[in-house]
Tab-separated table of C-alpha atoms in Angstrom:
chain	number	residue	atom	x	y	z
A	7	UNK	CA	75.475	181.766	79.359
A	8	UNK	CA	75.292	185.479	78.716
A	9	UNK	CA	72.486	186.995	80.773
A	10	UNK	CA	70.139	189.562	79.295
A	11	UNK	CA	69.122	192.683	81.209
A	12	UNK	CA	65.490	193.592	80.678
A	13	UNK	CA	63.254	196.333	82.047
A	14	UNK	CA	59.485	196.250	81.970
A	15	UNK	CA	56.427	197.385	83.867
A	16	UNK	CA	55.127	194.618	86.120
A	17	UNK	CA	51.808	195.163	87.890
A	18	UNK	CA	52.247	198.909	87.606
A	19	UNK	CA	55.858	199.086	88.806
A	20	UNK	CA	58.996	199.485	86.733
A	21	UNK	CA	61.270	196.491	87.234
A	22	UNK	CA	64.679	195.505	85.899
A	23	UNK	CA	66.045	191.981	85.974
A	24	UNK	CA	68.956	190.024	84.577
A	25	UNK	CA	67.881	186.678	83.223
A	26	UNK	CA	69.322	183.848	81.210
A	27	UNK	CA	67.556	184.224	77.861
A	28	UNK	CA	66.427	180.588	77.758
A	29	UNK	CA	63.616	181.145	80.201
A	30	UNK	CA	59.892	181.371	79.571
A	31	UNK	CA	57.985	184.415	80.813
A	32	UNK	CA	56.009	181.957	82.968
A	33	UNK	CA	59.171	180.873	84.800
A	34	UNK	CA	60.527	184.412	85.086
A	35	UNK	CA	57.327	185.559	86.813
A	36	UNK	CA	57.122	182.567	89.159
A	37	UNK	CA	60.809	182.173	90.017
A	38	UNK	CA	62.302	185.648	89.845
A	39	UNK	CA	59.261	187.628	91.008
A	40	UNK	CA	57.496	184.928	93.055
A	41	UNK	CA	54.203	185.674	91.323
A	42	UNK	CA	52.822	182.194	91.836
A	43	UNK	CA	49.309	183.065	90.661
A	44	UNK	CA	50.700	182.344	87.201
A	45	UNK	CA	50.177	178.593	86.817
A	46	UNK	CA	51.744	176.100	84.486
A	47	UNK	CA	49.197	173.716	83.024
A	48	UNK	CA	50.022	172.196	79.673
A	49	UNK	CA	53.087	174.298	78.861
A	50	UNK	CA	51.949	174.337	75.222
A	51	UNK	CA	49.653	177.350	74.995
A	52	UNK	CA	46.553	175.192	75.049
A	53	UNK	CA	45.116	175.490	78.560
A	54	UNK	CA	45.444	179.173	79.479
A	55	UNK	CA	46.422	178.575	83.137
A	56	UNK	CA	49.557	180.709	82.591
A	57	UNK	CA	47.669	183.624	80.999
A	58	UNK	CA	48.998	187.118	81.750
A	59	UNK	CA	48.129	190.490	80.239
A	60	UNK	CA	50.968	191.663	77.987
A	61	UNK	CA	50.593	195.168	76.554
A	62	UNK	CA	46.826	195.074	77.227
A	63	UNK	CA	46.304	191.678	75.588
A	64	UNK	CA	45.850	188.252	77.166
A	65	UNK	CA	48.682	185.885	76.207
A	66	UNK	CA	49.934	182.492	77.349
A	67	UNK	CA	53.170	183.183	79.247
A	68	UNK	CA	54.503	179.693	78.475
A	69	UNK	CA	54.866	180.630	74.798
A	70	UNK	CA	56.649	183.939	75.439
A	71	UNK	CA	60.425	184.028	75.843
A	72	UNK	CA	61.237	186.040	78.996
A	73	UNK	CA	63.513	188.631	77.331
A	74	UNK	CA	60.748	189.379	74.791
A	75	UNK	CA	58.915	191.469	77.422
A	76	UNK	CA	61.706	194.080	77.543
A	77	UNK	CA	59.996	197.520	77.465
A	78	UNK	CA	56.551	195.923	77.721
A	79	UNK	CA	53.820	196.009	80.344
A	80	UNK	CA	52.816	192.814	82.164
A	81	UNK	CA	49.885	192.309	84.537
A	82	UNK	CA	49.241	189.228	86.701
A	83	UNK	CA	46.458	188.611	89.227
A	84	UNK	CA	48.692	190.173	91.914
A	85	UNK	CA	48.267	193.436	90.013
A	86	UNK	CA	44.477	193.349	89.783
A	87	UNK	CA	43.421	194.582	93.211
A	88	UNK	CA	44.280	198.013	94.587
A	89	UNK	CA	45.070	199.071	98.185
A	90	UNK	CA	44.201	195.685	99.613
A	91	UNK	CA	40.806	195.668	97.880
A	92	UNK	CA	39.896	192.987	95.381
A	93	UNK	CA	39.078	193.900	91.810
A	94	UNK	CA	35.358	193.823	91.033
A	95	UNK	CA	35.936	190.798	88.782
A	96	UNK	CA	37.495	188.885	91.675
A	97	UNK	CA	34.587	189.787	93.962
A	98	UNK	CA	32.074	188.567	91.411
A	99	UNK	CA	33.987	185.287	90.965
A	100	UNK	CA	33.563	184.732	94.718
A	101	UNK	CA	29.918	185.823	94.813
A	102	UNK	CA	28.886	183.733	91.832
A	103	UNK	CA	30.777	180.641	92.961
A	104	UNK	CA	32.988	180.700	89.874
A	105	UNK	CA	35.963	179.157	91.688
A	106	UNK	CA	36.136	175.421	92.222
A	107	UNK	CA	39.661	173.983	92.448
A	108	UNK	CA	40.983	177.427	91.538
A	109	UNK	CA	43.768	176.372	89.195
A	110	UNK	CA	42.297	178.044	86.102
A	111	UNK	CA	41.021	181.096	88.029
A	112	UNK	CA	44.007	183.457	87.582
A	113	UNK	CA	44.019	182.860	83.831
A	114	UNK	CA	40.250	183.235	83.611
A	115	UNK	CA	40.398	186.525	85.544
A	116	UNK	CA	43.096	187.961	83.301
A	117	UNK	CA	41.430	186.907	80.050
A	118	UNK	CA	38.237	188.534	81.332
A	119	UNK	CA	40.095	191.646	82.506
A	120	UNK	CA	41.767	192.093	79.104
A	121	UNK	CA	38.349	191.819	77.449
A	122	UNK	CA	36.661	194.338	79.776
A	123	UNK	CA	39.474	196.860	79.352
A	124	UNK	CA	38.919	196.791	75.587
A	125	UNK	CA	35.172	196.252	75.587
A	126	UNK	CA	33.418	197.334	78.809
A	127	UNK	CA	30.037	195.940	77.722
A	128	UNK	CA	30.686	192.562	76.102
A	129	UNK	CA	27.914	190.162	75.096
A	130	UNK	CA	27.812	186.650	76.541
A	131	UNK	CA	29.251	185.341	73.266
A	132	UNK	CA	32.099	187.846	73.405
A	133	UNK	CA	32.850	186.702	76.959
A	134	UNK	CA	32.961	183.091	75.787
A	135	UNK	CA	35.356	183.985	72.970
A	136	UNK	CA	37.608	185.872	75.407
A	137	UNK	CA	37.968	182.785	77.621
A	138	UNK	CA	37.995	180.211	74.804
A	139	UNK	CA	41.695	179.620	75.476
A	140	UNK	CA	41.180	178.943	79.187
A	141	UNK	CA	40.327	175.405	80.189
A	142	UNK	CA	38.564	174.688	83.495
A	143	UNK	CA	39.158	171.090	84.497
A	144	UNK	CA	36.231	171.306	86.953
A	145	UNK	CA	34.139	172.377	83.911
A	146	UNK	CA	32.564	175.229	85.853
A	147	UNK	CA	32.257	177.425	82.789
A	148	UNK	CA	28.701	178.632	83.314
A	149	UNK	CA	29.415	180.284	86.639
A	150	UNK	CA	32.629	181.784	85.291
A	151	UNK	CA	30.737	183.413	82.425
A	152	UNK	CA	28.028	184.498	84.892
A	153	UNK	CA	30.645	186.126	87.135
A	154	UNK	CA	32.233	188.023	84.248
A	155	UNK	CA	28.807	189.146	83.090
A	156	UNK	CA	27.920	190.283	86.612
A	157	UNK	CA	31.045	192.413	86.818
A	158	UNK	CA	30.097	194.511	83.787
A	159	UNK	CA	29.626	198.105	84.924
A	160	UNK	CA	26.025	199.280	84.794
S	9	UNK	CA	65.750	174.637	76.850
S	10	UNK	CA	69.294	174.640	75.559
S	11	UNK	CA	71.533	177.634	76.320
S	12	UNK	CA	71.605	180.224	73.561
S	13	UNK	CA	72.536	183.793	72.785
S	14	UNK	CA	69.628	186.225	72.469
S	15	UNK	CA	69.245	189.296	70.289
S	16	UNK	CA	66.396	191.766	70.046
S	17	UNK	CA	67.209	193.913	67.009
S	18	UNK	CA	65.242	197.043	66.120
S	19	UNK	CA	65.585	196.773	62.344
S	20	UNK	CA	66.015	194.252	59.544
S	21	UNK	CA	69.479	195.640	58.846
S	22	UNK	CA	70.474	194.724	62.375
S	23	UNK	CA	69.256	191.155	61.825
S	24	UNK	CA	71.423	190.755	58.746
S	25	UNK	CA	74.446	191.919	60.717
S	26	UNK	CA	73.678	189.289	63.359
S	27	UNK	CA	73.353	186.622	60.627
S	28	UNK	CA	76.792	187.606	59.393
S	29	UNK	CA	78.437	187.645	62.815
S	30	UNK	CA	76.908	184.457	64.235
S	31	UNK	CA	77.893	181.160	62.675
S	32	UNK	CA	75.832	178.765	64.814
S	33	UNK	CA	72.264	177.641	64.252
S	34	UNK	CA	69.963	180.629	64.275
S	35	UNK	CA	66.303	180.685	65.112
S	36	UNK	CA	63.873	183.558	64.627
S	37	UNK	CA	61.061	184.024	67.118
S	38	UNK	CA	58.005	186.242	66.665
S	39	UNK	CA	54.780	185.106	68.375
S	40	UNK	CA	56.552	182.031	69.683
S	41	UNK	CA	53.383	179.949	69.796
S	42	UNK	CA	55.005	177.162	67.781
S	43	UNK	CA	58.738	177.677	68.064
S	44	UNK	CA	58.732	178.142	71.857
S	45	UNK	CA	57.315	174.654	72.262
S	46	UNK	CA	59.983	173.239	69.982
S	47	UNK	CA	62.833	175.030	71.760
S	48	UNK	CA	61.426	174.107	75.155
S	49	UNK	CA	61.137	170.433	74.258
S	50	UNK	CA	64.582	170.521	72.586
S	51	UNK	CA	63.242	169.558	69.172
S	52	UNK	CA	64.892	172.747	67.951
S	53	UNK	CA	68.238	173.568	69.544
S	54	UNK	CA	69.415	176.977	68.375
S	55	UNK	CA	72.712	178.612	69.312
S	56	UNK	CA	71.212	182.036	68.651
S	57	UNK	CA	67.625	183.253	69.044
S	58	UNK	CA	66.575	186.499	67.365
S	59	UNK	CA	63.403	188.294	68.454
S	60	UNK	CA	61.275	189.711	65.639
S	61	UNK	CA	58.650	191.335	67.882
S	62	UNK	CA	60.935	194.314	68.399
S	63	UNK	CA	61.007	195.161	64.688
S	64	UNK	CA	58.288	197.705	63.913
S	65	UNK	CA	59.021	197.787	60.192
S	66	UNK	CA	57.428	194.352	59.674
S	67	UNK	CA	54.243	195.141	61.589
S	68	UNK	CA	51.677	196.831	59.304
S	69	UNK	CA	48.614	196.471	57.100
S	70	UNK	CA	48.720	198.815	54.110
S	71	UNK	CA	46.653	199.198	50.975
S	72	UNK	CA	47.436	200.981	47.760
S	73	UNK	CA	45.414	201.109	44.549
S	74	UNK	CA	46.211	197.564	43.569
S	75	UNK	CA	47.443	195.562	46.569
S	76	UNK	CA	46.983	194.871	50.248
S	77	UNK	CA	50.344	194.506	51.966
S	78	UNK	CA	50.789	192.843	55.342
S	79	UNK	CA	53.985	192.927	57.400
S	80	UNK	CA	55.074	189.426	58.433
S	81	UNK	CA	54.952	190.402	62.113
S	82	UNK	CA	51.243	191.292	62.076
S	83	UNK	CA	49.212	189.313	64.627
S	84	UNK	CA	46.085	187.265	63.921
S	85	UNK	CA	44.113	189.487	66.321
S	86	UNK	CA	44.980	192.536	64.258
S	87	UNK	CA	44.199	190.832	60.954
S	88	UNK	CA	40.843	189.451	62.088
S	89	UNK	CA	39.590	192.880	63.144
S	90	UNK	CA	41.205	195.174	60.580
S	91	UNK	CA	38.707	197.076	58.420
S	92	UNK	CA	40.779	196.719	55.216
S	93	UNK	CA	41.084	192.940	55.635
S	94	UNK	CA	37.421	192.532	56.605
S	95	UNK	CA	36.278	194.490	53.539
S	96	UNK	CA	38.675	193.305	50.862
S	97	UNK	CA	39.945	189.921	52.056
S	98	UNK	CA	37.146	188.361	54.088
S	99	UNK	CA	38.640	184.859	53.777
S	100	UNK	CA	41.807	185.986	55.554
S	101	UNK	CA	39.909	187.761	58.350
S	102	UNK	CA	37.759	184.656	58.842
S	103	UNK	CA	40.789	182.348	58.861
S	104	UNK	CA	42.731	184.512	61.336
S	105	UNK	CA	39.731	184.683	63.684
S	106	UNK	CA	39.738	180.874	63.886
S	107	UNK	CA	43.395	180.381	64.775
S	108	UNK	CA	44.035	178.763	68.190
S	109	UNK	CA	42.495	180.866	70.938
S	110	UNK	CA	42.351	184.525	71.917
S	111	UNK	CA	45.748	184.254	73.646
S	112	UNK	CA	47.336	182.537	70.651
S	113	UNK	CA	45.881	185.075	68.198
S	114	UNK	CA	47.271	187.911	70.336
S	115	UNK	CA	50.781	186.467	69.974
S	116	UNK	CA	50.879	184.544	66.697
S	117	UNK	CA	51.850	186.240	63.454
S	118	UNK	CA	50.988	185.652	59.811
S	119	UNK	CA	54.682	185.340	58.947
S	120	UNK	CA	55.095	182.618	61.537
S	121	UNK	CA	52.119	180.734	60.172
S	122	UNK	CA	53.729	180.758	56.711
S	123	UNK	CA	57.319	179.824	57.580
S	124	UNK	CA	56.356	177.176	60.111
S	125	UNK	CA	54.996	175.348	57.099
S	126	UNK	CA	52.281	173.416	58.902
S	127	UNK	CA	49.920	171.406	56.710
S	128	UNK	CA	46.976	173.076	58.388
S	129	UNK	CA	48.050	176.718	58.865
S	130	UNK	CA	44.683	178.476	58.781
S	131	UNK	CA	45.861	181.790	57.384
S	132	UNK	CA	47.959	179.989	54.766
S	133	UNK	CA	44.949	178.263	53.266
S	134	UNK	CA	43.161	181.623	52.952
S	135	UNK	CA	46.269	183.261	51.481
S	136	UNK	CA	46.553	180.537	48.826
S	137	UNK	CA	42.981	181.354	47.746
S	138	UNK	CA	43.937	185.043	47.615
S	139	UNK	CA	46.916	184.193	45.370
S	140	UNK	CA	49.349	185.766	47.825
S	141	UNK	CA	52.961	186.644	47.082
S	142	UNK	CA	55.734	186.626	49.682
S	143	UNK	CA	58.508	189.185	49.966
S	144	UNK	CA	61.675	187.646	51.363
S	145	UNK	CA	64.635	189.811	52.278
S	146	UNK	CA	68.313	189.035	52.686
S	147	UNK	CA	71.436	191.226	52.743
S	148	UNK	CA	71.462	190.855	48.930
S	149	UNK	CA	68.051	192.502	48.627
S	150	UNK	CA	64.454	191.421	48.236
S	151	UNK	CA	62.966	188.557	46.246
S	152	UNK	CA	59.348	187.635	45.629
S	153	UNK	CA	57.786	184.216	45.341
S	154	UNK	CA	54.178	183.072	45.157
S	155	UNK	CA	52.942	181.243	48.207
S	156	UNK	CA	52.185	178.187	46.068
S	157	UNK	CA	55.749	178.062	44.713
S	158	UNK	CA	57.109	178.642	48.213
S	159	UNK	CA	55.633	175.325	49.300
S	160	UNK	CA	56.202	173.411	46.068
S	161	UNK	CA	58.215	170.221	46.512
S	162	UNK	CA	60.613	171.350	43.767
S	163	UNK	CA	62.004	174.088	46.001
S	164	UNK	CA	65.546	173.327	47.025
S	165	UNK	CA	65.782	172.729	50.737
S	166	UNK	CA	67.967	175.355	52.363
S	167	UNK	CA	66.296	175.506	55.710
S	168	UNK	CA	67.334	175.037	59.281
S	169	UNK	CA	66.278	176.067	62.756
S	170	UNK	CA	62.665	177.065	63.050
S	171	UNK	CA	62.238	176.926	59.295
S	172	UNK	CA	62.707	173.185	59.320
S	173	UNK	CA	59.291	172.457	57.823
S	174	UNK	CA	59.576	174.949	55.021
S	175	UNK	CA	61.691	174.340	51.988
S	176	UNK	CA	61.535	177.806	50.501
S	177	UNK	CA	63.570	180.103	52.761
S	178	UNK	CA	67.311	180.424	53.209
S	179	UNK	CA	69.545	180.808	56.260
S	180	UNK	CA	70.237	184.488	55.686
S	181	UNK	CA	66.677	185.344	54.681
S	182	UNK	CA	63.679	186.794	56.530
S	183	UNK	CA	60.064	186.756	55.386
S	184	UNK	CA	59.090	190.414	55.620
S	185	UNK	CA	55.784	190.824	53.788
S	186	UNK	CA	52.890	189.006	52.208
S	187	UNK	CA	50.726	190.801	49.665
S	188	UNK	CA	47.846	190.094	47.330
S	189	UNK	CA	45.566	191.914	44.901
S	190	UNK	CA	42.669	193.844	46.372
S	191	UNK	CA	39.283	192.332	45.657
S	192	UNK	CA	37.596	193.611	42.477
S	193	UNK	CA	34.119	195.110	42.748
S	194	UNK	CA	32.404	191.754	42.162
S	195	UNK	CA	34.980	189.584	43.887
S	196	UNK	CA	34.293	187.870	47.213
S	197	UNK	CA	36.236	185.509	49.420
S	198	UNK	CA	35.425	183.181	52.301
S	199	UNK	CA	37.057	180.566	54.513
S	200	UNK	CA	35.766	177.734	56.688
S	201	UNK	CA	37.589	175.372	59.002
S	202	UNK	CA	36.602	172.016	60.383
S	203	UNK	CA	38.028	171.258	63.826
S	204	UNK	CA	37.113	168.909	66.629
S	205	UNK	CA	35.844	171.859	68.671
S	206	UNK	CA	35.523	175.623	68.312
S	207	UNK	CA	38.679	176.840	70.044
S	208	UNK	CA	42.208	175.456	70.198
S	209	UNK	CA	41.442	172.939	67.517
S	210	UNK	CA	44.006	171.926	64.969
S	211	UNK	CA	42.258	172.116	61.615
S	212	UNK	CA	41.016	168.793	60.303
S	213	UNK	CA	40.456	170.499	57.005
S	214	UNK	CA	40.095	174.026	55.671
S	215	UNK	CA	38.618	175.490	52.510
S	216	UNK	CA	39.395	178.955	51.180
S	217	UNK	CA	37.781	180.555	48.137
S	218	UNK	CA	37.936	183.756	46.177
S	219	UNK	CA	35.423	184.181	43.355
S	220	UNK	CA	34.959	187.059	40.945
S	221	UNK	CA	31.670	187.352	39.056
S	222	UNK	CA	30.909	189.121	35.794
S	223	UNK	CA	27.856	191.358	35.305
S	224	UNK	CA	25.703	188.325	34.440
S	225	UNK	CA	26.665	186.716	37.763
S	226	UNK	CA	28.779	184.137	35.956
S	227	UNK	CA	32.075	183.103	37.526
S	228	UNK	CA	34.859	185.107	35.885
S	229	UNK	CA	37.746	184.047	38.058
S	230	UNK	CA	37.821	181.417	40.803
S	231	UNK	CA	40.460	180.263	43.220
S	232	UNK	CA	39.782	177.430	45.656
S	233	UNK	CA	42.286	176.168	48.236
S	234	UNK	CA	42.300	173.170	50.537
S	235	UNK	CA	44.297	172.848	53.751
S	236	UNK	CA	45.166	169.897	56.022
S	237	UNK	CA	44.687	167.426	53.158
S	238	UNK	CA	48.286	167.321	51.980
S	239	UNK	CA	51.696	168.506	53.105
S	240	UNK	CA	50.755	172.150	52.599
S	241	UNK	CA	47.597	174.017	51.531
S	242	UNK	CA	47.133	173.979	47.749
S	243	UNK	CA	44.886	175.206	44.904
S	244	UNK	CA	42.476	172.829	43.218
S	245	UNK	CA	42.443	174.114	39.649
S	246	UNK	CA	40.409	171.271	38.149
S	247	UNK	CA	37.594	172.116	40.584
S	248	UNK	CA	37.955	175.817	39.769
S	249	UNK	CA	37.608	174.995	36.061
S	250	UNK	CA	34.225	173.338	36.660
S	251	UNK	CA	32.616	176.581	37.843
S	252	UNK	CA	34.549	178.871	35.506
S	253	UNK	CA	32.209	180.810	33.199
S	254	UNK	CA	29.080	179.406	34.839
S	255	UNK	CA	26.440	180.676	37.212
S	256	UNK	CA	26.684	179.130	40.680
S	257	UNK	CA	23.606	176.888	40.418
S	258	UNK	CA	23.125	174.054	42.910
S	259	UNK	CA	24.067	171.609	40.180
S	260	UNK	CA	27.310	173.392	39.263
S	261	UNK	CA	28.275	173.626	42.911
S	262	UNK	CA	27.621	169.890	43.424
S	263	UNK	CA	29.819	169.063	40.389
S	264	UNK	CA	32.561	171.220	41.867
S	265	UNK	CA	32.203	169.608	45.309
S	266	UNK	CA	32.507	166.136	43.765
S	267	UNK	CA	35.697	167.169	42.000
S	268	UNK	CA	37.096	168.604	45.259
S	269	UNK	CA	36.287	165.292	46.935
S	270	UNK	CA	38.098	163.405	44.146
S	271	UNK	CA	41.169	165.586	44.619
S	272	UNK	CA	41.164	164.801	48.346
S	273	UNK	CA	41.005	161.081	47.537
S	274	UNK	CA	43.877	161.435	45.072
S	275	UNK	CA	46.038	163.273	47.618
S	276	UNK	CA	45.411	161.439	50.867
S	277	UNK	CA	43.721	158.237	49.676
S	278	UNK	CA	46.048	156.042	51.697
S	279	UNK	CA	45.455	157.865	54.968
S	280	UNK	CA	43.035	156.554	57.576
S	281	UNK	CA	41.281	159.929	57.623
S	282	UNK	CA	40.433	159.829	53.893
S	283	UNK	CA	36.953	158.229	54.096
S	284	UNK	CA	35.944	160.976	56.527
S	285	UNK	CA	37.671	163.893	54.821
S	286	UNK	CA	36.487	163.095	51.285
S	287	UNK	CA	32.902	163.531	52.517
S	288	UNK	CA	33.330	166.317	55.068
S	289	UNK	CA	35.263	168.477	52.610
S	290	UNK	CA	32.057	168.712	50.552
S	291	UNK	CA	30.103	170.061	53.513
S	292	UNK	CA	32.783	172.595	54.422
S	293	UNK	CA	33.158	173.767	50.803
S	294	UNK	CA	29.360	174.018	50.474
S	295	UNK	CA	29.368	176.441	53.424
S	296	UNK	CA	32.093	178.497	51.785
S	297	UNK	CA	30.047	178.712	48.576
S	298	UNK	CA	27.037	179.813	50.653
S	299	UNK	CA	29.080	182.587	52.286
S	300	UNK	CA	30.300	183.808	48.863
S	301	UNK	CA	26.786	183.763	47.391
S	302	UNK	CA	25.457	185.635	50.405
S	303	UNK	CA	28.141	188.326	50.072
S	304	UNK	CA	27.550	188.648	46.312
S	305	UNK	CA	23.800	189.134	46.645
S	306	UNK	CA	24.023	191.989	49.135
């Protein structure tokens, strides 16, 4: 099969990769870039475990075809922290006990991050809408919303 | 996923050249929220996949004196927050804000919702109430068709690939725009959806309405659409006729709701969901009427 050469910004760095076109963004990130924070849950865009930030918006990477991100910007959890320091959102998730089994956490963090980048002072309802596409099988939603709320800059 | 050739054209003209050069089964992908699942599970097995996200000329919301025009590649997120849509086509903004989840609305496009041809496409139900017209382009030029005709069973089936649910679009055609008349001064629209939960819920039923009042607050022009109670969303003209020329009193609204319920029975009477839907449709439609009345009294 004819491979497709794509270039995009991944966690702040310009990358170029040749990929068979019949690959999901989810698989490209996990297999080609070893960014295993991106989880596969349902594979149908329903659970949000595979959420990444694509051009400043949260999207499910299982419903994006890998070559579609040519010339785009993609952020995964690996791109959240800087210089070995965790992002404030990540710190608050730890402090508030918002992580149970951890499987939904990367998606939750990125949905929250995309919201805060657009709207630095969201209401509790706006937070809930931002993570409405992220399922937590431990059902620890309250602490997740608390953690996002706690990370809002004063 | 089957092996396929991939193109990411920058313009519609480029797409038509690809159509001409490639003889195998072609599939267009925009948001991918439906078609990706079908390709991945091998329900759809294209030889060629063409990306529409790279085409800027189908991504816009424009208004002129008479119409609001929406490029087929416009996302639900954009439509649910756009000032023009919120002011002049509230039903569409409300419908788009209820699609899937935040992630799905960031990807999914109005054009995809239309051509996928789902019985319960949220934006489609709102667009039927807004009397929308589609602009479909091919190398031969553009043609226009009303959304209602697009889904009518009489349409000759010429579809393949990701258009497999939709009878109205041809192999060498692309849906490029959907447009509708701007709301008149006394015209208001609203949409409500019933799902099993708030987010990520496939619609159990949807009701869209657009109602224009005269100076005496009598209904001058009404369009009511139902979704998820038939193969595609459709208008219910006999219910519209009941309120035509009348003030929206409780009694008139109840008469209209009963007629809507009768239409649901006539359309899906044999389905197991009918006893539930024939009742719940009244509650959903009552909420839509309340939203219209609230907007009209401001």
